[in-house]
Short mmCIF file of C-alpha atoms and ligand atoms in Angstrom, two decimals:
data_model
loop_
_atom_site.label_atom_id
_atom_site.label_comp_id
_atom_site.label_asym_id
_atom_site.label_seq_id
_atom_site.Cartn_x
_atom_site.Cartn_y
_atom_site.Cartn_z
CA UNK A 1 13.34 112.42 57.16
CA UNK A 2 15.74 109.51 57.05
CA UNK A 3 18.06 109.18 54.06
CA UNK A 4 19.00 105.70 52.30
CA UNK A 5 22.56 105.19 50.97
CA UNK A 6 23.23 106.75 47.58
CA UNK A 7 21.14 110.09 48.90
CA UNK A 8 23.13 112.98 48.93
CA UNK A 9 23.72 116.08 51.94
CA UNK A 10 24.60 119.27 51.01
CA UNK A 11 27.25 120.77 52.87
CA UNK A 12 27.32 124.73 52.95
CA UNK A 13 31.08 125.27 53.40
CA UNK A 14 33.91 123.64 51.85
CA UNK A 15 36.89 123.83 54.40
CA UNK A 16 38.95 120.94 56.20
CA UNK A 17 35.44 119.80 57.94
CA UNK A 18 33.66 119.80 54.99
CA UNK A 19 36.01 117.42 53.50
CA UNK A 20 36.48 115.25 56.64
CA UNK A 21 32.37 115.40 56.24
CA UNK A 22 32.08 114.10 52.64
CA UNK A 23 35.17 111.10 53.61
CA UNK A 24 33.05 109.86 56.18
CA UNK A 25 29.72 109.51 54.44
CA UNK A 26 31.47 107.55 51.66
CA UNK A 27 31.72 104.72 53.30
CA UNK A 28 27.97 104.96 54.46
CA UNK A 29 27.56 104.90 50.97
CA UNK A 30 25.89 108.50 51.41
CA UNK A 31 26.94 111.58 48.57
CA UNK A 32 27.82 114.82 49.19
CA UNK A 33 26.94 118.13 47.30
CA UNK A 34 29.25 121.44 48.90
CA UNK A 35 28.52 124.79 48.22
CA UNK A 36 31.74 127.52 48.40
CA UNK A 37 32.82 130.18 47.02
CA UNK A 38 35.87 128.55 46.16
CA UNK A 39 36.24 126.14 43.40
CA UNK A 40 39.20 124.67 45.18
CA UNK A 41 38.38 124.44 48.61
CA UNK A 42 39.43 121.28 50.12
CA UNK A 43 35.75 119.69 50.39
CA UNK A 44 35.23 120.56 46.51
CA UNK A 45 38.37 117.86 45.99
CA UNK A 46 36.33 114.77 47.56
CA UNK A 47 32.74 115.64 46.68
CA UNK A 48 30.53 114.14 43.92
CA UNK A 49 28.58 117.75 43.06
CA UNK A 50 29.83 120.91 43.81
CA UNK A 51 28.12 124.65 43.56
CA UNK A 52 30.96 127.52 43.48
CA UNK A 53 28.95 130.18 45.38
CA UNK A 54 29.09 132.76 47.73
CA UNK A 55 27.48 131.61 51.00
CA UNK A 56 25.26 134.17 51.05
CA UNK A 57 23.91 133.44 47.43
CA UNK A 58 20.09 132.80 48.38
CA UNK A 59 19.80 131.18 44.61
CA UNK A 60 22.66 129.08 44.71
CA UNK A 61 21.39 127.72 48.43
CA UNK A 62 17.86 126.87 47.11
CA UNK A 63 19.50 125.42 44.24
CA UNK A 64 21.91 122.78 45.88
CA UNK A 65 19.00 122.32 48.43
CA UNK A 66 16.71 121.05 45.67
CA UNK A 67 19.63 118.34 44.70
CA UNK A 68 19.65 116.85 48.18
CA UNK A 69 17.64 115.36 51.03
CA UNK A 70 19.10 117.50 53.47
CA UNK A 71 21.80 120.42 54.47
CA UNK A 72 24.36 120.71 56.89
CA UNK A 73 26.96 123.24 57.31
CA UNK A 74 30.42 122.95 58.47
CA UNK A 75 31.07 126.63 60.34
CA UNK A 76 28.91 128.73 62.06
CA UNK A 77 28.80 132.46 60.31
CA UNK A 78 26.67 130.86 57.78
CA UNK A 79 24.05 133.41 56.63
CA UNK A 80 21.25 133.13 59.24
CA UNK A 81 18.22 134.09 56.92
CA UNK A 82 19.95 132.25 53.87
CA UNK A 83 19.66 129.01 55.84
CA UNK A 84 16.22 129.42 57.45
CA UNK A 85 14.42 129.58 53.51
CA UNK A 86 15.78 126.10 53.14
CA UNK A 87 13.60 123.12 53.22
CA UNK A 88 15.54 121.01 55.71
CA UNK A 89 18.67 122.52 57.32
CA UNK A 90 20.33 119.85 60.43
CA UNK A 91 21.26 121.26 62.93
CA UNK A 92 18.47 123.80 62.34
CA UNK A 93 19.44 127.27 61.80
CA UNK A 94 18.60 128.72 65.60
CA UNK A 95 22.10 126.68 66.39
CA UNK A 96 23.39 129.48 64.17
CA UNK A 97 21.36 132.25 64.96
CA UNK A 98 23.11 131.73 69.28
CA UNK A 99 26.87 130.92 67.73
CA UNK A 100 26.86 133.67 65.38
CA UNK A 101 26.90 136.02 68.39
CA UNK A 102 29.23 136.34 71.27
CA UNK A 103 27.10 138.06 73.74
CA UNK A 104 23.66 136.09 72.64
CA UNK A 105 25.89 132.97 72.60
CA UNK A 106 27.08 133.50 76.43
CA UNK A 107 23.51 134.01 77.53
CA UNK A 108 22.08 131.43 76.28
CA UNK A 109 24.84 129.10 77.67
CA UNK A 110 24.55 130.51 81.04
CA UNK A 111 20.45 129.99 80.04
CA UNK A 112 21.27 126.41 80.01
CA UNK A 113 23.26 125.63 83.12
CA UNK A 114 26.61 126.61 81.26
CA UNK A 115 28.38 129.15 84.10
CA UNK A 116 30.75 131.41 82.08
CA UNK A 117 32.88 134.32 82.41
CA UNK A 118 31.92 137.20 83.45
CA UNK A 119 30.63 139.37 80.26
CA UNK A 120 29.65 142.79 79.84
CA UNK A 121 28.04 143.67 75.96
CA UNK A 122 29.94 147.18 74.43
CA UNK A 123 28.65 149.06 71.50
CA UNK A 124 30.58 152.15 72.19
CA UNK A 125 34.47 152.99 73.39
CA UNK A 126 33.42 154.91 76.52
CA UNK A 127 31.02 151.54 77.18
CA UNK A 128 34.63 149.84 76.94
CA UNK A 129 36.76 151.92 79.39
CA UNK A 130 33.59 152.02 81.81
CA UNK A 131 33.12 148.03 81.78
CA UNK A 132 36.35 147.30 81.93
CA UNK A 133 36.64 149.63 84.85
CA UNK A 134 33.78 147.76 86.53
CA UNK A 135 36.15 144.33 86.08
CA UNK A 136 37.94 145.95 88.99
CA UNK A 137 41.78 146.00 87.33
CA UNK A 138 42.06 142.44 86.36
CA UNK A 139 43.04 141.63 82.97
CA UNK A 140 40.07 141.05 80.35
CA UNK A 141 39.91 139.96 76.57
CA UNK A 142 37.74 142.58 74.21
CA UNK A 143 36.38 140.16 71.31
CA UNK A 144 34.10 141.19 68.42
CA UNK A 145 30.38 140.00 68.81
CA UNK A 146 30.81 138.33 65.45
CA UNK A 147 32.64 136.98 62.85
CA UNK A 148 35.40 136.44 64.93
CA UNK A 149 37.71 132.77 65.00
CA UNK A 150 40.89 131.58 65.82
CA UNK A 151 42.21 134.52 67.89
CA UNK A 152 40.73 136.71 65.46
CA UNK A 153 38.85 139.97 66.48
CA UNK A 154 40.16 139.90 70.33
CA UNK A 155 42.52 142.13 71.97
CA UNK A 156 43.75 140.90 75.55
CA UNK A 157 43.68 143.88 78.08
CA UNK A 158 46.29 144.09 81.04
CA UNK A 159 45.62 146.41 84.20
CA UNK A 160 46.19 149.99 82.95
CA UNK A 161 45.76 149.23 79.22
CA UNK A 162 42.96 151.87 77.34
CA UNK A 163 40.29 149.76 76.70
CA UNK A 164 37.76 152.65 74.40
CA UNK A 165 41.37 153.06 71.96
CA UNK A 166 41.34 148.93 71.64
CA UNK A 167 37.28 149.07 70.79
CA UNK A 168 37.98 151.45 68.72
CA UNK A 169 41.31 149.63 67.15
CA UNK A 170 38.89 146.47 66.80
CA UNK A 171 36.88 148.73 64.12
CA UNK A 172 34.26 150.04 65.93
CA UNK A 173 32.00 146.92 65.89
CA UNK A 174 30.21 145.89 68.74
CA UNK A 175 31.97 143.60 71.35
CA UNK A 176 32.04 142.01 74.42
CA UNK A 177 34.44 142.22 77.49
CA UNK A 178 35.16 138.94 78.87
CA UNK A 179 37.12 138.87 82.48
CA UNK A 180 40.50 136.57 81.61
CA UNK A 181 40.09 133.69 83.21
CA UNK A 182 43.35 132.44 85.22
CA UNK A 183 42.62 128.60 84.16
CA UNK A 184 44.58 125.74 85.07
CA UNK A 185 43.51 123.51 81.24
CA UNK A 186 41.09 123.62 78.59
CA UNK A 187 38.80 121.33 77.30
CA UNK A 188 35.87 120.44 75.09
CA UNK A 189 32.21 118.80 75.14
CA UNK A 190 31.98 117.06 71.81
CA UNK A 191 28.82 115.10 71.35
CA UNK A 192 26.09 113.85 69.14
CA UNK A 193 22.49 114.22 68.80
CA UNK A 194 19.92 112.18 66.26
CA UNK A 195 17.04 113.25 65.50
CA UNK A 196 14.90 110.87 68.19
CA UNK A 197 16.65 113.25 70.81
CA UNK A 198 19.41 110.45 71.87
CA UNK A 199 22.66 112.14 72.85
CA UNK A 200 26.38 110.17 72.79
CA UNK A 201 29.46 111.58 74.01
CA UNK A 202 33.22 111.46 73.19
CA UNK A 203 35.38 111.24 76.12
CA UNK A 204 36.55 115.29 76.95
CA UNK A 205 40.10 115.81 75.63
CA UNK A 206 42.49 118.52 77.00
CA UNK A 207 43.02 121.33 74.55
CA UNK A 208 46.21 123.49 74.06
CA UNK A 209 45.98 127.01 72.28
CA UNK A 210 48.96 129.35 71.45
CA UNK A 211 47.99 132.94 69.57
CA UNK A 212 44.26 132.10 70.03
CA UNK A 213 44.77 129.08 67.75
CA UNK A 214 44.12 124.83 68.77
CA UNK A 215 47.83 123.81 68.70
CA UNK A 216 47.05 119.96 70.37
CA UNK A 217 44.20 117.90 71.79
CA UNK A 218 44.87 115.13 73.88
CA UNK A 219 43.21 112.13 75.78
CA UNK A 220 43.10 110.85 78.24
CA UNK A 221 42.77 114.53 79.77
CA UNK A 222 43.51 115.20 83.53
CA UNK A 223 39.63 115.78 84.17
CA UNK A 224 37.98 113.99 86.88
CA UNK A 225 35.13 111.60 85.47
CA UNK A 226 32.55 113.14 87.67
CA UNK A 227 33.39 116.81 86.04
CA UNK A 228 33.22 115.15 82.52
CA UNK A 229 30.12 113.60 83.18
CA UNK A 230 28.60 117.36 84.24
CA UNK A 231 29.89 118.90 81.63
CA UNK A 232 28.18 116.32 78.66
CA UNK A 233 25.34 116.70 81.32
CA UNK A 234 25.50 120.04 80.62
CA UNK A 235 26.45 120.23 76.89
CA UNK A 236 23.40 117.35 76.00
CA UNK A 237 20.98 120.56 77.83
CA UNK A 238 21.88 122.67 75.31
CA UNK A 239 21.49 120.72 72.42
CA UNK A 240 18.11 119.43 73.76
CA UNK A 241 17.02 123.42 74.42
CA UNK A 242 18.04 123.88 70.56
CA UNK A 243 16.72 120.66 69.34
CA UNK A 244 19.69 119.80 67.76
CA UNK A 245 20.76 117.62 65.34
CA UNK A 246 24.42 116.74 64.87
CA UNK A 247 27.69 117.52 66.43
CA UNK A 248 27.63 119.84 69.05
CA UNK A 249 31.30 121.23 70.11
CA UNK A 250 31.61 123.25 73.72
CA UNK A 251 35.26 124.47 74.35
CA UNK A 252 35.61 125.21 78.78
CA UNK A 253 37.81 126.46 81.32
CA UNK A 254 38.58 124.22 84.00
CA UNK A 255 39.94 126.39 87.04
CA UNK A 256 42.53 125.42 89.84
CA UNK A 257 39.39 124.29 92.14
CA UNK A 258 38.01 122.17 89.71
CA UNK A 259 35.20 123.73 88.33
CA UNK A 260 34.41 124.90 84.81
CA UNK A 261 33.27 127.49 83.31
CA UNK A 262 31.94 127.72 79.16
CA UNK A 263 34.25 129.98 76.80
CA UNK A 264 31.94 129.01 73.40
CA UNK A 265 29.81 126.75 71.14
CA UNK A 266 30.35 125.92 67.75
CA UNK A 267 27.38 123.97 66.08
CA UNK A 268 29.61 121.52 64.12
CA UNK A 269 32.12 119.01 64.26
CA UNK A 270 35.47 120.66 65.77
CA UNK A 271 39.17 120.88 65.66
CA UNK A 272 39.13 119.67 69.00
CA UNK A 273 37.45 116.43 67.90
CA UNK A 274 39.51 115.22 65.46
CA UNK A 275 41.23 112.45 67.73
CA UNK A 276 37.91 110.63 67.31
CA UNK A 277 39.00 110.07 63.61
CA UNK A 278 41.46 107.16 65.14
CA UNK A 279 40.67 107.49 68.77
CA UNK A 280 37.34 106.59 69.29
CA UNK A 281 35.16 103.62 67.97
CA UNK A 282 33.54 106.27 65.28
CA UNK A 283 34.54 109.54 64.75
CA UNK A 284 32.68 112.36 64.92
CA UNK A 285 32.49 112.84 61.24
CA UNK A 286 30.49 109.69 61.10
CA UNK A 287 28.27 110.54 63.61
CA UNK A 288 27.33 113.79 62.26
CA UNK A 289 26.42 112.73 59.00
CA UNK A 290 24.56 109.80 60.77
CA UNK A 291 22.70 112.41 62.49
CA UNK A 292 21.89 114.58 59.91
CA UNK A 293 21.24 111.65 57.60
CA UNK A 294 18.27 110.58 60.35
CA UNK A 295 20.28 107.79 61.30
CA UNK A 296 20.97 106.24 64.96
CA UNK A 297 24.54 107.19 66.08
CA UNK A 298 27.52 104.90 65.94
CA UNK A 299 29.51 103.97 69.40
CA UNK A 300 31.34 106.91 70.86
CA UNK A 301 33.73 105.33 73.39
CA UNK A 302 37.65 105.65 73.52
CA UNK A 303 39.80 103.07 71.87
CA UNK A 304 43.34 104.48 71.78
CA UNK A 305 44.67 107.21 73.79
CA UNK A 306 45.73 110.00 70.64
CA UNK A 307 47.43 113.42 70.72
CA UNK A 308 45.95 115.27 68.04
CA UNK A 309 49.04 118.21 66.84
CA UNK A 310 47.58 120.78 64.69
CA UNK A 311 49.41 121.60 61.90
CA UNK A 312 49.49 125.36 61.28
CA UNK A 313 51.66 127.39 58.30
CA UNK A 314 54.99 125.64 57.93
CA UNK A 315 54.21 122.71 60.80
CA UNK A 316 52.89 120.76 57.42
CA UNK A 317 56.32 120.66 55.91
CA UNK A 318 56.29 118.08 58.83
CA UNK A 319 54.17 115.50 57.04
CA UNK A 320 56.31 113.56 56.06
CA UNK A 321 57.65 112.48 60.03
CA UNK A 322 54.03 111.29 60.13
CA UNK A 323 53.93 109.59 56.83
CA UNK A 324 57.50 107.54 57.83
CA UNK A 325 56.01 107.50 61.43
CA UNK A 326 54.51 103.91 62.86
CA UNK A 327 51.53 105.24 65.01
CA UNK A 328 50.91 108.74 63.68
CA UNK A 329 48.20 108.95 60.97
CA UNK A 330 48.55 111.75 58.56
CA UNK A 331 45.27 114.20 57.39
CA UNK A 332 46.02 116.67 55.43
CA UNK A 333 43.70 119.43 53.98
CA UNK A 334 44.65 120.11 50.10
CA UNK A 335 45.28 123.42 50.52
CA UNK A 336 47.48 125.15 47.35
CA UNK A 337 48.56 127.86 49.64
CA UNK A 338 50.87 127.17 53.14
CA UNK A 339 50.01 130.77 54.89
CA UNK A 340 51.33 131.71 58.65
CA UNK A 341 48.17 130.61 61.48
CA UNK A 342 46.61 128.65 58.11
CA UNK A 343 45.08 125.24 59.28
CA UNK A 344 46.56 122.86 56.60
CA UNK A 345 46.41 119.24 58.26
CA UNK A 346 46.65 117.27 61.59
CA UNK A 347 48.62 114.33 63.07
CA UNK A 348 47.12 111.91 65.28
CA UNK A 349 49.48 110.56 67.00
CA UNK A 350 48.36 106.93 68.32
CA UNK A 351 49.11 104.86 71.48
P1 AMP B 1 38.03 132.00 71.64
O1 AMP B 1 38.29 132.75 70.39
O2 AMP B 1 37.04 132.63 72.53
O3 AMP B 1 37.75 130.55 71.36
O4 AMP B 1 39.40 131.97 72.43
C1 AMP B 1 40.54 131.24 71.98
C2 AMP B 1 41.43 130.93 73.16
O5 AMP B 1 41.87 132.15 73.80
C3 AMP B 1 40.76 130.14 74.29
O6 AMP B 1 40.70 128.78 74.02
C4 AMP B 1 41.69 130.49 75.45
O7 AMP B 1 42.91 129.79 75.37
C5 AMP B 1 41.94 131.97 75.21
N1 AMP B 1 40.87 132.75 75.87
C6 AMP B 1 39.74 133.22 75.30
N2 AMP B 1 38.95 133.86 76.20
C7 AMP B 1 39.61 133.79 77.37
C8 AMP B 1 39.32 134.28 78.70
N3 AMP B 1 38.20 134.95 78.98
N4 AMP B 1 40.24 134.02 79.68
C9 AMP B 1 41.38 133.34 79.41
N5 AMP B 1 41.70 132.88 78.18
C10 AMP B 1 40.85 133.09 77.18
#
């Protein structure tokens, strides 16, 4: 299915990427139609229809579904069955189905040529003290299977530390123990597939994270070409194994030899993309609504160097620095409420 301008996407989500969605299908002349449970979410502000629903509101989905050609989503805990009764879901809903779960997740990366840390699945708090045993007294980070973001639902385990009373602080809820990785950088696939299978990448930027949270992402990065080229390599195999349509995000570890191993997916555009909005030749905004619209992809090559700066809780009371500032552009999320580790914009700093 290929859309004409003046069709509209649905958008199941109505955060900061919804928004930065719906801005860049305007100018492809293409509508959008969100669906949140929050009448003021910051995607509700810049789309033509809105539906204030919960996510998980089978009605309201097969409602907004029968108002548009097609439905995207702009996070990943989207409800799994929810999205497979709809018509025409992009990137179908087995993107969500592997992202919505840690340990299924590092599997099927590692399925795909991805090497990642290593794992161990834990469903109980003596399965916790025994795998963290088997680690051998290096450090480790317990995270929640699901539902987890942003630092959220992880506890970081030192040598010594009683890992069955942090599975147990974590609620209860099945996890996984991941060995810490003693990394030298960070930092991300982002790339696009259409729907005739033709990939394009963004150049890899270098990611920064403080209290499990993006702070910057920057390129150039200090990765050697060759290793970028692997990892899209790498990143385009797992988008072909989930025939996927859209923006596909990997985040990576690059160790002090040189090689990399995969930390997660998300099956959407990502913070760490958001230099393409002035960085590259179009961002990935516009290529994920070109993808999901049927279209081909627009250019994906590098034409400024940009530091993207995150700005979390009170960072935004800096706006106005990159209002009054020459080469910074501002974007900013509409959000009524500033709250500590809140995303609530992002400078781009140019040149
Ligand atoms: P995540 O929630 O898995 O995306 O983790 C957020 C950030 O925490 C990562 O980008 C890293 O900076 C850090 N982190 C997560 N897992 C590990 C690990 N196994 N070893 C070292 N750092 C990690």
């Amino acid at each position: 299915m290929k859309l004409s301008p003046n069709d509209t996407i649905g958008i199941i989500g109505g955060g900061q990427l919804g928004r930065m969605l719906a801005l860049a299908a305007a100018p492809l002349g293409l509508k959008c139609h969100v669906l949140d449970p929050d009448s003021n979410a910051p995607a509700m502000q810049v789309c033509a229809e809105r539906t204030v629903a919960a996510y998980s509101d089978k009605a309201a989905l097969a409602d907004m579904a029968s108002r548009v050609a097609v439905v995207t989503y702009e996070f990943e805990n989207v409800d799994f069955e929810a999205a497979s009764a709809l018509p025409l879901v992009r990137p179908g809903p087995r993107a969500l189905e592997v992202s919505q779960d840690r340990w299924i997740e590092k599997r099927f990366l590692a399925e795909c040529g991805c090497p990642t840390a290593n794992t161990m699945p834990v469903a109980t708090p003596e399965a916790a003290a025994l795998a963290f045993k088997s680690f051998g007294g290096g450090g480790a980070i317990l995270k929640t299977r699901r539902l987890g973001y942003d630092g959220k639902g992880q506890h970081r385990l030192e040598p010594g530390d009683d890992a069955a009373a942090a599975f147990t602080a974590l609620g209860g809820v099945p996890c996984v123990l991941e060995s810490v990785v003693p990394f030298a950088f960070e930092v991300s696939t982002v790339i696009a597939r259409a729907v005739d299978g033709s990939v394009k990448a963004y150049e890899c930027p270098q990611n920064t994270h403080a209290g499990g949270i993006l702070r910057t992402s920057q390129v150039p990065s200090p990765l050697p070409d060759d290793t970028a080229t692997t990892l899209q390599a790498q990143a385009a195999q797992v988008a072909e194994a989930l025939d996927y349509v859209g923006v596909l995000a990997i985040e990576w570890f690059v160790l002090p030899d040189g090689s990399c191993l995969a930390n997660e997916m998300a099956p959407r555009v990502h913070n760490s993309g958001h230099w393409t909005q002035e960085g590259a030749f179009a961002s990935q905004f516009e290529n994920h609504m070109r993808a999901v619209a049927g279209w081909t992809l627009a250019p994906t090559h590098t034409i400024a160097p940009v530091r993207m700066e995150n700005l979390i809780g009170d960072d935004v009371e800096r706006w106005r620095s990159a209002v009054d500032g020459g080469s910074s552009r501002l974007h900013l999320y509409g959000k009524a409420e500033t709250r500590p580790g809140r995303k609530m914009g992002h400078i781009n700093h140019v040149g």
